[in-house]
Each structure stands twice: as structure tokens, then as C-alpha cells.
C-alpha positions as CSV (number, residue, x, y, z in Angstrom):
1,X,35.5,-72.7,54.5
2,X,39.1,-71.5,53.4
3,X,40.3,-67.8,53.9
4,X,39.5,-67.7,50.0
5,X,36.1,-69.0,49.7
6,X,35.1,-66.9,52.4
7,X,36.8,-63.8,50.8
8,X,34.7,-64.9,47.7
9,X,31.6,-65.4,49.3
10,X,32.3,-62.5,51.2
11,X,32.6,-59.8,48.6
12,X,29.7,-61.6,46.0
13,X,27.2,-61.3,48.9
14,X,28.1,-57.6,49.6
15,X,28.5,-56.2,46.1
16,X,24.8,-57.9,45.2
17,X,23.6,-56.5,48.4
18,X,25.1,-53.4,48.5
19,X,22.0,-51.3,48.1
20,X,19.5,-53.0,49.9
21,X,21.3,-53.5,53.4
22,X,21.8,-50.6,55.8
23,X,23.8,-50.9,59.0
24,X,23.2,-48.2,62.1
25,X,25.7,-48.3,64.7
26,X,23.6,-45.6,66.7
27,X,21.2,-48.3,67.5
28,X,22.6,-51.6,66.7
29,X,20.1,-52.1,63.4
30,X,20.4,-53.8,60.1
31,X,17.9,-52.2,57.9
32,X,17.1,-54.2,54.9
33,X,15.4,-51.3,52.7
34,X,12.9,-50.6,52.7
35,X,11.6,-51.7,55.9
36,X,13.1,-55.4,57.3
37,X,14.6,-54.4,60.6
38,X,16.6,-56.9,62.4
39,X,18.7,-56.2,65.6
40,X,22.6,-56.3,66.2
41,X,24.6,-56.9,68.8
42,X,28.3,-54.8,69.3
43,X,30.0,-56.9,67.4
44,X,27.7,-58.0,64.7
45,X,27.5,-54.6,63.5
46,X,30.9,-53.2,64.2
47,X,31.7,-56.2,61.8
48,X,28.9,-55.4,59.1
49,X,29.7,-51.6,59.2
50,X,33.2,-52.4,58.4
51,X,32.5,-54.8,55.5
52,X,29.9,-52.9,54.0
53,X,31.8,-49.8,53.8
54,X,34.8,-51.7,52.3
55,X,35.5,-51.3,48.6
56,X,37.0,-53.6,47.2
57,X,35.9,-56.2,50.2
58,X,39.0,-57.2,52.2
59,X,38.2,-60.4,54.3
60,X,41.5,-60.6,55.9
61,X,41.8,-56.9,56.9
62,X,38.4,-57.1,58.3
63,X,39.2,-60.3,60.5
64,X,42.7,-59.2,61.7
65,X,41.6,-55.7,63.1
66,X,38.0,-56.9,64.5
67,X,40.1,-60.0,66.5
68,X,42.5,-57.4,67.5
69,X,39.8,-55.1,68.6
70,X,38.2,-58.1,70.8
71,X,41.2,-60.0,71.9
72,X,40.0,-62.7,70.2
73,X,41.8,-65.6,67.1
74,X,41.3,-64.4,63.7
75,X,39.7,-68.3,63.2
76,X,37.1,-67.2,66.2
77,X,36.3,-64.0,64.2
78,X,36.0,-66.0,60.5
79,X,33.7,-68.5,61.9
80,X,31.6,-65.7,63.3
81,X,31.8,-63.8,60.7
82,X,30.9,-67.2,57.9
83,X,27.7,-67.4,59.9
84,X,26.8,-63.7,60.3
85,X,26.9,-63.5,56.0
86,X,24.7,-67.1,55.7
87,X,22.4,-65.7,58.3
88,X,21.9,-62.7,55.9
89,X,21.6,-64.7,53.0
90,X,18.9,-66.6,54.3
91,X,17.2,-64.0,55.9
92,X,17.1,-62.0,52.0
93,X,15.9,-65.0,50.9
94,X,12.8,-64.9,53.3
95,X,14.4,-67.8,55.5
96,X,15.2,-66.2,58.8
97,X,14.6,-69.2,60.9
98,X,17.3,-71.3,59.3
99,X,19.2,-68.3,60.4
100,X,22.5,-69.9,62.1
101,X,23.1,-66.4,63.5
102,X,19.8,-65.1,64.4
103,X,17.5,-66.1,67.5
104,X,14.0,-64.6,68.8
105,X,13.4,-61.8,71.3
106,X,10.1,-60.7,73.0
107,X,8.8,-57.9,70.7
108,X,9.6,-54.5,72.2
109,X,12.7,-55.5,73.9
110,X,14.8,-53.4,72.1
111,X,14.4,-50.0,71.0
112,X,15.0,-48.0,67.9
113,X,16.6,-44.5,68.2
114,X,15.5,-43.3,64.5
115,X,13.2,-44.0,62.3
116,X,13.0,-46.4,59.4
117,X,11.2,-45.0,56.8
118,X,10.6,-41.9,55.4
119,X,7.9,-39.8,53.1
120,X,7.8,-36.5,51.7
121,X,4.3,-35.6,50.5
122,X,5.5,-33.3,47.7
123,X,2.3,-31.6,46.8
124,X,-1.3,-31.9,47.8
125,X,-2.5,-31.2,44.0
126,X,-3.8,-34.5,42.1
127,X,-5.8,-35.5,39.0
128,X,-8.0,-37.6,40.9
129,X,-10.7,-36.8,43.4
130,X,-10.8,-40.0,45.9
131,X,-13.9,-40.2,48.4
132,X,-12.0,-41.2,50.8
133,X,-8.7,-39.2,50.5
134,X,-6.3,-38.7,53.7
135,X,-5.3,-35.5,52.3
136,X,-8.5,-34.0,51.2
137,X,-6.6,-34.2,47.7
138,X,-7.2,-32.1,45.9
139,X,-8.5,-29.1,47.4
140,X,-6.1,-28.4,49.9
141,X,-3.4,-28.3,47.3
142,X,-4.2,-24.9,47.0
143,X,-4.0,-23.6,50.6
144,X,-0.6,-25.6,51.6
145,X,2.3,-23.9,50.4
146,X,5.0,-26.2,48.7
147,X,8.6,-26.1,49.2
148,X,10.8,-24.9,46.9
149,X,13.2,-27.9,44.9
150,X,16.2,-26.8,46.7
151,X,14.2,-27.1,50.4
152,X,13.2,-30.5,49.3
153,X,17.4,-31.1,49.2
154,X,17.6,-29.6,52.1
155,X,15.1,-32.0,54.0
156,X,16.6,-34.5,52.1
157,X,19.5,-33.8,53.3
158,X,18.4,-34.2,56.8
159,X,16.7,-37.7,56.6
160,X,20.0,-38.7,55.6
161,X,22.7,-37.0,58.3
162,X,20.2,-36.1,60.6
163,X,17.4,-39.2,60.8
164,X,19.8,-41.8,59.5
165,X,16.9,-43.1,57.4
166,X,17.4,-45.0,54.7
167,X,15.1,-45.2,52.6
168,X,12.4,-42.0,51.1
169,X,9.1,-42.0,49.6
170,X,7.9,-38.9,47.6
171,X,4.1,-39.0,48.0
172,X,1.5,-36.2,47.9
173,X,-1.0,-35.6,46.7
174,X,0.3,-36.5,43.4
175,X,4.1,-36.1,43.7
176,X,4.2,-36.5,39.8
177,X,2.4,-33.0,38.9
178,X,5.6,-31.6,41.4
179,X,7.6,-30.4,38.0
180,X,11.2,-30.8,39.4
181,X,10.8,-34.9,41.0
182,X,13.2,-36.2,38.7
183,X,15.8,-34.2,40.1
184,X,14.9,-35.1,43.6
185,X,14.9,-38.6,43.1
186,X,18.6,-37.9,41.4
187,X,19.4,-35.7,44.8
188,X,18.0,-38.5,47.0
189,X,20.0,-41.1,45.2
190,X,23.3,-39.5,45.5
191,X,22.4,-39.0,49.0
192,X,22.3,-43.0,49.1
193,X,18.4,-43.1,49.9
194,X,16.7,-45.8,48.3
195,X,13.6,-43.8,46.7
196,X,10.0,-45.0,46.0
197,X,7.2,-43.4,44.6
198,X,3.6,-43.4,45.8
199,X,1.1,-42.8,42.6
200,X,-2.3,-42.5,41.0
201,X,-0.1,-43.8,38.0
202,X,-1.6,-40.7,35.7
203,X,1.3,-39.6,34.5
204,X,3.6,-42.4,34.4
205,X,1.8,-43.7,31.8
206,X,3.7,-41.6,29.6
207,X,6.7,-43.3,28.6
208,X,9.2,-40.6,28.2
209,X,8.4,-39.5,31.4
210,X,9.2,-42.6,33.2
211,X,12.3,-42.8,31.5
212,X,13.7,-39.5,33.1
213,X,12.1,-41.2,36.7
214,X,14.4,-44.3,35.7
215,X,17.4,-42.2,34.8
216,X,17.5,-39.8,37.6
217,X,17.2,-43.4,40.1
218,X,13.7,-44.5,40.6
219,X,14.4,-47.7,42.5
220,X,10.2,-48.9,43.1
221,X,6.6,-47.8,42.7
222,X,3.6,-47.8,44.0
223,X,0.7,-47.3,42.5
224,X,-3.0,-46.8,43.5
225,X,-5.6,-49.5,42.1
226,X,-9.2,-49.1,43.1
227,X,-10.7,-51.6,41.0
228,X,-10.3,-54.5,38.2
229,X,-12.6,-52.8,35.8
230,X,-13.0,-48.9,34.9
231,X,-16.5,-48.6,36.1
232,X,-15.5,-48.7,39.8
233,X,-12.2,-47.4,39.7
234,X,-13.0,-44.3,38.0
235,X,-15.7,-43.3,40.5
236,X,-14.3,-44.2,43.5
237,X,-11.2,-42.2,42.4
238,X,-13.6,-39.4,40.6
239,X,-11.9,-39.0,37.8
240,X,-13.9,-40.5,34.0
241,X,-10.7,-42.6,32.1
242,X,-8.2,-43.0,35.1
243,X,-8.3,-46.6,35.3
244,X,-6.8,-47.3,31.7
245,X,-4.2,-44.6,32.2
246,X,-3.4,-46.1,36.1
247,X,-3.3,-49.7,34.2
248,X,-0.6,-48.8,31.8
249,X,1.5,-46.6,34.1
250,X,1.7,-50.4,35.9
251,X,2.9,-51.8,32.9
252,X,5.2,-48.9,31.7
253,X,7.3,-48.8,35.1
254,X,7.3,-52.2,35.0
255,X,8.7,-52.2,31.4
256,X,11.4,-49.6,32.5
257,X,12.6,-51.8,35.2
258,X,11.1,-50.3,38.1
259,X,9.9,-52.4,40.7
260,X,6.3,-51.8,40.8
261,X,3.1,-53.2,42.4
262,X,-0.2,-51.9,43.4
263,X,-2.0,-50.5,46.5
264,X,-5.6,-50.7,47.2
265,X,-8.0,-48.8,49.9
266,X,-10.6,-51.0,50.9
267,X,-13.9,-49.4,51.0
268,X,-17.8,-49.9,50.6
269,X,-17.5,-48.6,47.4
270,X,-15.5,-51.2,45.9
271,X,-15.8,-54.0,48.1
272,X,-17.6,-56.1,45.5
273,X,-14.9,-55.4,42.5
274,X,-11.8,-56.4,44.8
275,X,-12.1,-60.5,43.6
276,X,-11.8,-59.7,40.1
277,X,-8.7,-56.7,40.9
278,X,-6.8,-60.0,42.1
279,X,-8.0,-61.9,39.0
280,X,-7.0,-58.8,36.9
281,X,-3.7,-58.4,38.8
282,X,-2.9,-62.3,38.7
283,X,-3.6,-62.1,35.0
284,X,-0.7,-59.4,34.6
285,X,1.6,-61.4,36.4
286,X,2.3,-59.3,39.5
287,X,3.6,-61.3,42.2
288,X,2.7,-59.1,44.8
289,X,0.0,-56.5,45.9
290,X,-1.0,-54.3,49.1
291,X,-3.9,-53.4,50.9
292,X,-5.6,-51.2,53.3
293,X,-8.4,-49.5,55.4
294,X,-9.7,-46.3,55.1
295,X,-8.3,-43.9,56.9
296,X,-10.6,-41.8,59.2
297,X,-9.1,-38.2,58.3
298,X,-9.6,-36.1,55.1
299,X,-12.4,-36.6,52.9
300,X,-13.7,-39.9,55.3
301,X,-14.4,-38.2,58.5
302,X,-18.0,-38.9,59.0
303,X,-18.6,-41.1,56.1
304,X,-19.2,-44.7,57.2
305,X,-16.9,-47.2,55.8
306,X,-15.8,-51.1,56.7
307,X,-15.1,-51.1,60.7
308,X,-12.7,-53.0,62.7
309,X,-15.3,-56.0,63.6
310,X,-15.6,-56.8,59.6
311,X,-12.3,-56.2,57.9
312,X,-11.1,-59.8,59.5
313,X,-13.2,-61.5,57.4
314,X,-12.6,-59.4,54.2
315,X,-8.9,-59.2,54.4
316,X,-9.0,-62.9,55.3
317,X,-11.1,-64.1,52.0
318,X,-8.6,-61.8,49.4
319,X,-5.7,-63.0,50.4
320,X,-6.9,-66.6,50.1
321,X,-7.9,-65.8,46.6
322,X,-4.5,-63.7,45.7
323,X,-2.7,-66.6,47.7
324,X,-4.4,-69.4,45.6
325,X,-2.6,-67.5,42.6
326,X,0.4,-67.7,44.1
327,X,0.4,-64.1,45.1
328,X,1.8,-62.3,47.8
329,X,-0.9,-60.2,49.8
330,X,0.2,-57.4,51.5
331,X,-1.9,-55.4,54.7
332,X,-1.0,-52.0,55.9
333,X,-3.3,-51.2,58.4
334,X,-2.7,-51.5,62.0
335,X,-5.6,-53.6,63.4
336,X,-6.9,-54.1,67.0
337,X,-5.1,-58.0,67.7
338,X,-8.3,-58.9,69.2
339,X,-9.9,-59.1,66.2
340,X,-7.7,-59.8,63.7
341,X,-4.7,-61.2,64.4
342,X,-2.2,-60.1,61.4
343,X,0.7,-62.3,62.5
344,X,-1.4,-65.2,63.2
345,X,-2.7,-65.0,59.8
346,X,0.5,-64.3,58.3
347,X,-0.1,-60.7,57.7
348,X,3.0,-59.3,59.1
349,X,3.4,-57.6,62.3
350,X,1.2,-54.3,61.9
351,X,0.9,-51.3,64.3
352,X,0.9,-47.2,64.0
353,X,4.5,-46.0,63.4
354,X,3.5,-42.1,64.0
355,X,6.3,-40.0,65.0
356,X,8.1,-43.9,65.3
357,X,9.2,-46.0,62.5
358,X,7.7,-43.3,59.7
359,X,9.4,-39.5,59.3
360,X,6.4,-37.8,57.4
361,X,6.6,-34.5,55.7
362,X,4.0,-32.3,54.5
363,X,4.2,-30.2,51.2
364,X,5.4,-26.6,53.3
365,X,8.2,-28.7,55.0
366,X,6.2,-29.7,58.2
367,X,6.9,-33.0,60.3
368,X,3.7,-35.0,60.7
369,X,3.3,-38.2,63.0
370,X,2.0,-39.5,60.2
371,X,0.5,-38.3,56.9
372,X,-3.0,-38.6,57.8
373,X,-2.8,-35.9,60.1
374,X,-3.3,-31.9,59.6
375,X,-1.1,-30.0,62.1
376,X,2.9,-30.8,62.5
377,X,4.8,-31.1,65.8
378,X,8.1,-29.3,63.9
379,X,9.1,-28.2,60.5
380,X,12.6,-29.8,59.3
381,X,13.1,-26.5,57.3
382,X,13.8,-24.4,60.2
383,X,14.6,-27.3,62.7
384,X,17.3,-30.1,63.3
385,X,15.7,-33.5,63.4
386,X,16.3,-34.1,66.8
387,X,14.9,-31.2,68.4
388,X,11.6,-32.1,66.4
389,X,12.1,-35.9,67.2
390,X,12.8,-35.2,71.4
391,X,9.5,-33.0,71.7
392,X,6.6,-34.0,74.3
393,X,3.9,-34.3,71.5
394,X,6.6,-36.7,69.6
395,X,7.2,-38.7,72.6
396,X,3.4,-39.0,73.2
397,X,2.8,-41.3,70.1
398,X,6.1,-42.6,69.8
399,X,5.2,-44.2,73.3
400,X,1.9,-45.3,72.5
401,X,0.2,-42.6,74.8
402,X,-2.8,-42.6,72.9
403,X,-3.5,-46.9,73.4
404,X,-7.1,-47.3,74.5
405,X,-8.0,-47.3,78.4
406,X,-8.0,-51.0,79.5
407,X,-5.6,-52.2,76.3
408,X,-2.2,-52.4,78.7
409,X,-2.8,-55.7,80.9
410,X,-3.1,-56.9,77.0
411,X,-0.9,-59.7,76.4
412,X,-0.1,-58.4,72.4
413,X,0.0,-54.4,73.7
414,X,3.8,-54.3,72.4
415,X,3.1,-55.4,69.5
416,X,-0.8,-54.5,68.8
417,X,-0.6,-50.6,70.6
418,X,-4.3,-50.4,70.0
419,X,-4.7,-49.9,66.0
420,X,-4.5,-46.9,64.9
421,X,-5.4,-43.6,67.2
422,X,-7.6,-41.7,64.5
423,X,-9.7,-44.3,64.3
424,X,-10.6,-44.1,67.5
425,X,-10.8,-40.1,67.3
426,X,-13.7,-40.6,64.7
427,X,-15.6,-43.3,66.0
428,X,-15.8,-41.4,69.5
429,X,-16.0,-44.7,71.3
430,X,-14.3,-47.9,71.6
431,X,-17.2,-50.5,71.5
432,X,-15.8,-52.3,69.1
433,X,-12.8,-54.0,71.6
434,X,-15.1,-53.0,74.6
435,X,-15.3,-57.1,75.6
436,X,-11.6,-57.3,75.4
437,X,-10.6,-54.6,78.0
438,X,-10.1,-54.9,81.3
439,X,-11.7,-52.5,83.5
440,X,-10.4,-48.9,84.4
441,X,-10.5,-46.6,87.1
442,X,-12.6,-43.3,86.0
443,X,-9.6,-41.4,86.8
444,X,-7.1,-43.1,84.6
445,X,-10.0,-42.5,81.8
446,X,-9.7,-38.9,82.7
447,X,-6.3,-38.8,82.4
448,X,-6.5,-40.4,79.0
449,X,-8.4,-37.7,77.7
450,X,-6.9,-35.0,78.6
451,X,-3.2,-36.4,77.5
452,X,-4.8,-36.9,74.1
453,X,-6.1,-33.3,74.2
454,X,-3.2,-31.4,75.6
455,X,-0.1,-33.9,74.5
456,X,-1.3,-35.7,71.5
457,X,-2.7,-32.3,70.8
458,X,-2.4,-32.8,67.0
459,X,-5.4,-34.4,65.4
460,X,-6.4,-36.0,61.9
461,X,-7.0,-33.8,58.4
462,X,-10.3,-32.4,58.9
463,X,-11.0,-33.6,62.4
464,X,-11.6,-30.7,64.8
């Protein structure tokens, strides 16, 4: 390729990818927002970093000072360089194998220094009264103070020069009954977060009230579906007429140019109406949706539900049905590997990110492991990032502390960590995998309990 095709190629690639790549020098990642990690080496992202902060792009300069940094030929550097930028066109383009740049690594053999993503649950108010809410929405949106709009900017503020996240969700709760979001998602945009919003979809079914989301810098949406018909949607979600106002605010963000698709919990309740949500949402012309489990804190502690030993088999039969429309299916939940195997099944690699790949906030400023649960281990309004981040109780999930006795002679442990820990909290027992482990002293039992009691220390909403 000649110095002017590349300079070509160069800056169309980077001026149509501008937004959606992130480069961290502090531990060699290329972020592709919101959450596509892929791992550097030195010179791959001393290169990148360069480029990507370049306006206009400048090919030449770029290639004289990085060969002059590495005592290397300028051709060396423009060959490297040609086949760095196809690499991440083919990776964007869901083609990472044909990668000429890019080669596999045993999961876990690097190691992130920040997080990836980022949520701040706004408020714990909402319109709706979900069964099986994490939050115990809505009740205790009227015992958790909120911040104040201009604390919001200031945690903003530290996701971006503190965390080095970048990407935010604003989630509650219902982050649309928080009067001043619009101007957040303006802050967080000027900030150069890319911004989502998590929804029940009441309120964006107003027009006009999207339009200020899509002026102030809404990039994406997502928005909780329970259901294909009303029947089953409104009661699961408690709340007579929701689904037709959830329905529209799909269409309406859509409309405005948001990207936007919808989320579902999986649950007993609707278990039978999930078939015809994929015919519903096929029907609209969505070319995506996500699911997931319930989450054993908030309104579900002690409510039985779909376990680990059957979700295989559910999961398994809705995305054949949403892939047979040539839909993309989407889990979230972190899974035991022994019994479902998400990248097998072409899932996705899925595991708990608490106090790890996710930065959650709570509504008074609070830093959760992850949103489910209902004590902090910081609070980002009185406290750097890092002082939070470095902390014992941090370190204990970000390590995987809290993986069941007998999972670590796994063969998948890097990349399984045994499902998710409150789970496990609420069930009391671990039956479910029990074939699958390998036998443990009674010692190294006790020492798992009492590091989940003393350093975990922080437990799911509602779970004493």
C-alpha cells in the first residue's frame, strides 16, 4: 500500500471509529465501547494512542517519530502499522480471527488495572414494582439519599480521570424520574464517556422527552421487556398499562436514533410468554436482544426461581428460536461452566465482574462491587478511586475470593470463577456443582467462610 492510501485508509478508519475505540496505555488495552477488550502490546498502543489522538490524522508524522522512537525503518513501522488498522477493521466487523495482527492467549494471562464499564444507579424510585427487583425498587427509594446533579459531575468526573473508564450507564431505580439526566448525559458526553441508559421505558415513551435525551448525547438504550403481551408483563413488573408504554418507548428511541434493544429477567413468572417476546421482538425488527437470571438479592431473596441445573436448557431453546430469526441473543449472567458452558454455546465469555470489570455506584454516591449488593466498600464522593479500588474487601472479589471450595483444580476457573457469589449466599449450599468439585480439606472450607464473612464482608440487598 502507498504512503497515500495508507494515509487514506488511515484517517477514514479513525474519524468513523473515533468514538467507539478507547486506547489505555496504563494497561496496554484497546477498549471497543462499550465492553470489547482486546490486549496491546508496547508498541501497538503507543502507536494507536498516537493516531487516535491525532486530528487531522498524520500517517507520516506518526511513522517517522514511532521508527525513531524504536530504532526501527519507517517501511518496518508502515507495514506494522497497515496490519494493526486491518486487524481493527476486522475485529469491528465481528472477524477477529482473520485478524493479521491478533493471536490467542490463555484467558487470565493478562491483567486489567481499571475497570471497563461503569454504572451510576441514579435513584432507587420507579414506576414499576418488579417481583424480583435487585434494588427492592421501589421502596428503598425513600430511605437512600440521592446525590445532588453537581455530585453526579463530580463522580463523573472521576470515572473519567480517575477509573479511566470509558464508557457510563445511568441506571437506578428508574434513572428517568432523576429530573436533571439530561444534563448528565450532556456532562458525561463532554467528558468523552459514551453513555447508555438502563430503563423500564415509562417515560421515554414521551417523545419530547427523548428528544432532550438525544440532544444532550444519548448514545444507546436499554430497556426492560418482561413479556410479548401485556398480561404478563404488567404483573411481573406490577404496574396495570406498562407494557404498551415500555413498547413505544422501544420504538420512540429507536425513532430518535438511539441505539436501543431490550433486556429480559428470566423468571417462573414468565417463563411460558418468552417464545412469543422473540416472535414480538422479531416482528419489530430488532436485531438483537439480552437476557438474564434472577438475581438473588432485593425483592428475590427467598422466593424460588429458575436454578443453575435448568437455565441450560432454557437459555439454550430461546436463542435457537431468536437465532432462527436471525437474531442476535444476548446472556448476562455468569453461569457455573459445568453446566452451561456459555462459550461453547456461543454465549460469550460470562463471569462476575464485582469490584472488576464493573464500577457500580449507588444513588448517595457509594461504590458497590456490583449493583446487586446493599453495603459499599467506599464512597467516590469523599474518596479518590484508587484508595476505594486498593482496599482488602475490593481485592477479595476482584480476585475471585469468594469461588466455591473445590472449584480451583477446575480447568475453566479463569474464566468460569464460580458464577456469581450471591447466588451461592442464598441457596446456602452448593449441591448444584457438588459432582464437579474436587474434594477439600475441612480447614480450607473453614477458611472460606470466614474470608467471606470478614473480607467479602458486604452482602446482597436484603440478605443479612
Amino acid at each position: 500500500m502507498t504512503d497515500e492510501r495508507l494515509q487514506q485508509f488511515a484517517a477514514s478508519l479513525v474519524e468513523s471509529t473515533r468514538e467507539h475505540v478507547f486506547v489505555r496505555p496504563e494497561d496496554n488495552l484497546l477498549i471497543l465501547r462499550p465492553n470489547r477488550v482486546h490486549f496491546l502490546n508496547e508498541t501497538a498502543t503507543d502507536m494507536l494512542r498516537r493516531l487516535y489522538a491525532q486530528e487531522p490524522v498524520d500517517v507520516a508524522a506518526l511513522v517517522a517519530a514511532t521508527a525513531a522512537r524504536y530504532h526501527v525503518t519507517e517501511e518496518r513501522v508502515a507495514d506494522d502499522l497497515l496490519h494493526l488498522l486491518e486487524s481493527i477493521q476486522l475485529i469491528l466487523s465481528d472477524h477477529t480471527g482473520c485478524a493479521p495482527a491478533v493471536k490467542s492467549t490463555l484467558f487470565g494471562s493478562h491483567q486489567r488495572k481499571f475497570p471497563v464499564l461503569s454504572e451510576i444507579a441514579l435513584t432507587y424510585r420507579c414506576q414499576n414494582r418488579c417481583f424480583f427487583c435487585y434494588a427492592s425498587s421501589p421502596e428503598r427509594g425513600r430511605v437512600v439519599p440521592e446525590m445532588t446533579p453537581e455530585q453526579v459531575c463530580t463522580v463523573l468526573d472521576k470515572i473519567v480521570d480517575q477509573a479511566r473508564v470509558p464508557s457510563v450507564s445511568f441506571t437506578g431505580g428508574e434513572p428517568t424520574l432523576y429530573p436533571q439526566l439530561p444534563e448528565l448525559i450532556a456532562h458525561a458526553r463532554g467528558r468523552g464517556l459514551r453513555t447508555n441508559l438502563i430503563t423500564n421505558g415509562i417515560r421515554c415513551a414521551e417523545e419530547a422527552y427523548v428528544a432532550r435525551l438525544t440532544e444532550a448525547g444519548l448514545h444507546s438504550a436499554q430497556v426492560s421487556l418482561e413479556a410479548g403481551d401485556a398480561t404478563v408483563h404488567d404483573a411481573v413488573v406490577g404496574n396495570p398499562g406498562a407494557f404498551e408504554a415500555t413498547l413505544r418507548s422501544v420504538r420512540t428511541l429507536k425513532a430518535a436514533g438511539i441505539h436501543t434493544h431490550t433486556n429480559t429477567t428470566i423468571n417462573t413468572r414468565n417463563l411460558e410468554a418468552l417464545p412469543a417476546l422473540i416472535d414480538l421482538l422479531a416482528d419489530m425488527g430488532q436485531p438483537y436482544l439480552s437476557m438474564n437470571m434472577v438475581i438473588r438479592t432485593g425483592g428475590a431473596v427467598g422466593v424460588p426461581d429458575i436454578t443453575y441445573e435448568r437455565i441450560g436448557e432454557v437459555v439454550l431453546a430461546l436463542k435457537e428460536r431468536a437465532n432462527g430469526y436471525g437474531m442476535r441473543f444476548v446472556w448476562y449472567s455468569p453461569v457455573p461452566y459445568c453446566l452451561l458452558n456459555p462459550v461453547a454455546n456461543e454465549l460469550g465469555s460470562q463471569s462476575c465482574s464485582a469490584a472488576d470489570g464493573l464500577l457500580s455506584i449507588a444513588p448517595d454516591g457509594r461504590v458497590l462491587p456490583c449493583s446487586s449488593f446493599e453495603q459499599g466498600i467506599g464512597n467516590l464522593l469523599h474518596e479518590d478511586f484508587q484508595e476505594i479500588w486498593d482496599r482488602r474487601v475490593a481485592r477479595y472479589w476482584r480476585n475471585k475470593e469468594f469461588l466455591p471450595p473445590g472449584c480451583r483444580e477446575c480447568e475453566m476457573v479463569d474464566i468460569c470463577c464460580g458464577a456469581c457469589p450471591l447466588y451461592w449466599d442464598e441457596q446456602g449450599t452448593f449441591r448444584e456443582i457438588a459432582p464437579y468439585l474436587t474434594d477439600t480439606p475441612a480447614w480450607e472450607r473453614l477458611v472460606w467462610r470466614f474470608k467471606r464473612r470478614y473480607l467479602g464482608r458486604v452482602r446482597g440487598v436484603g440478605v443479612n
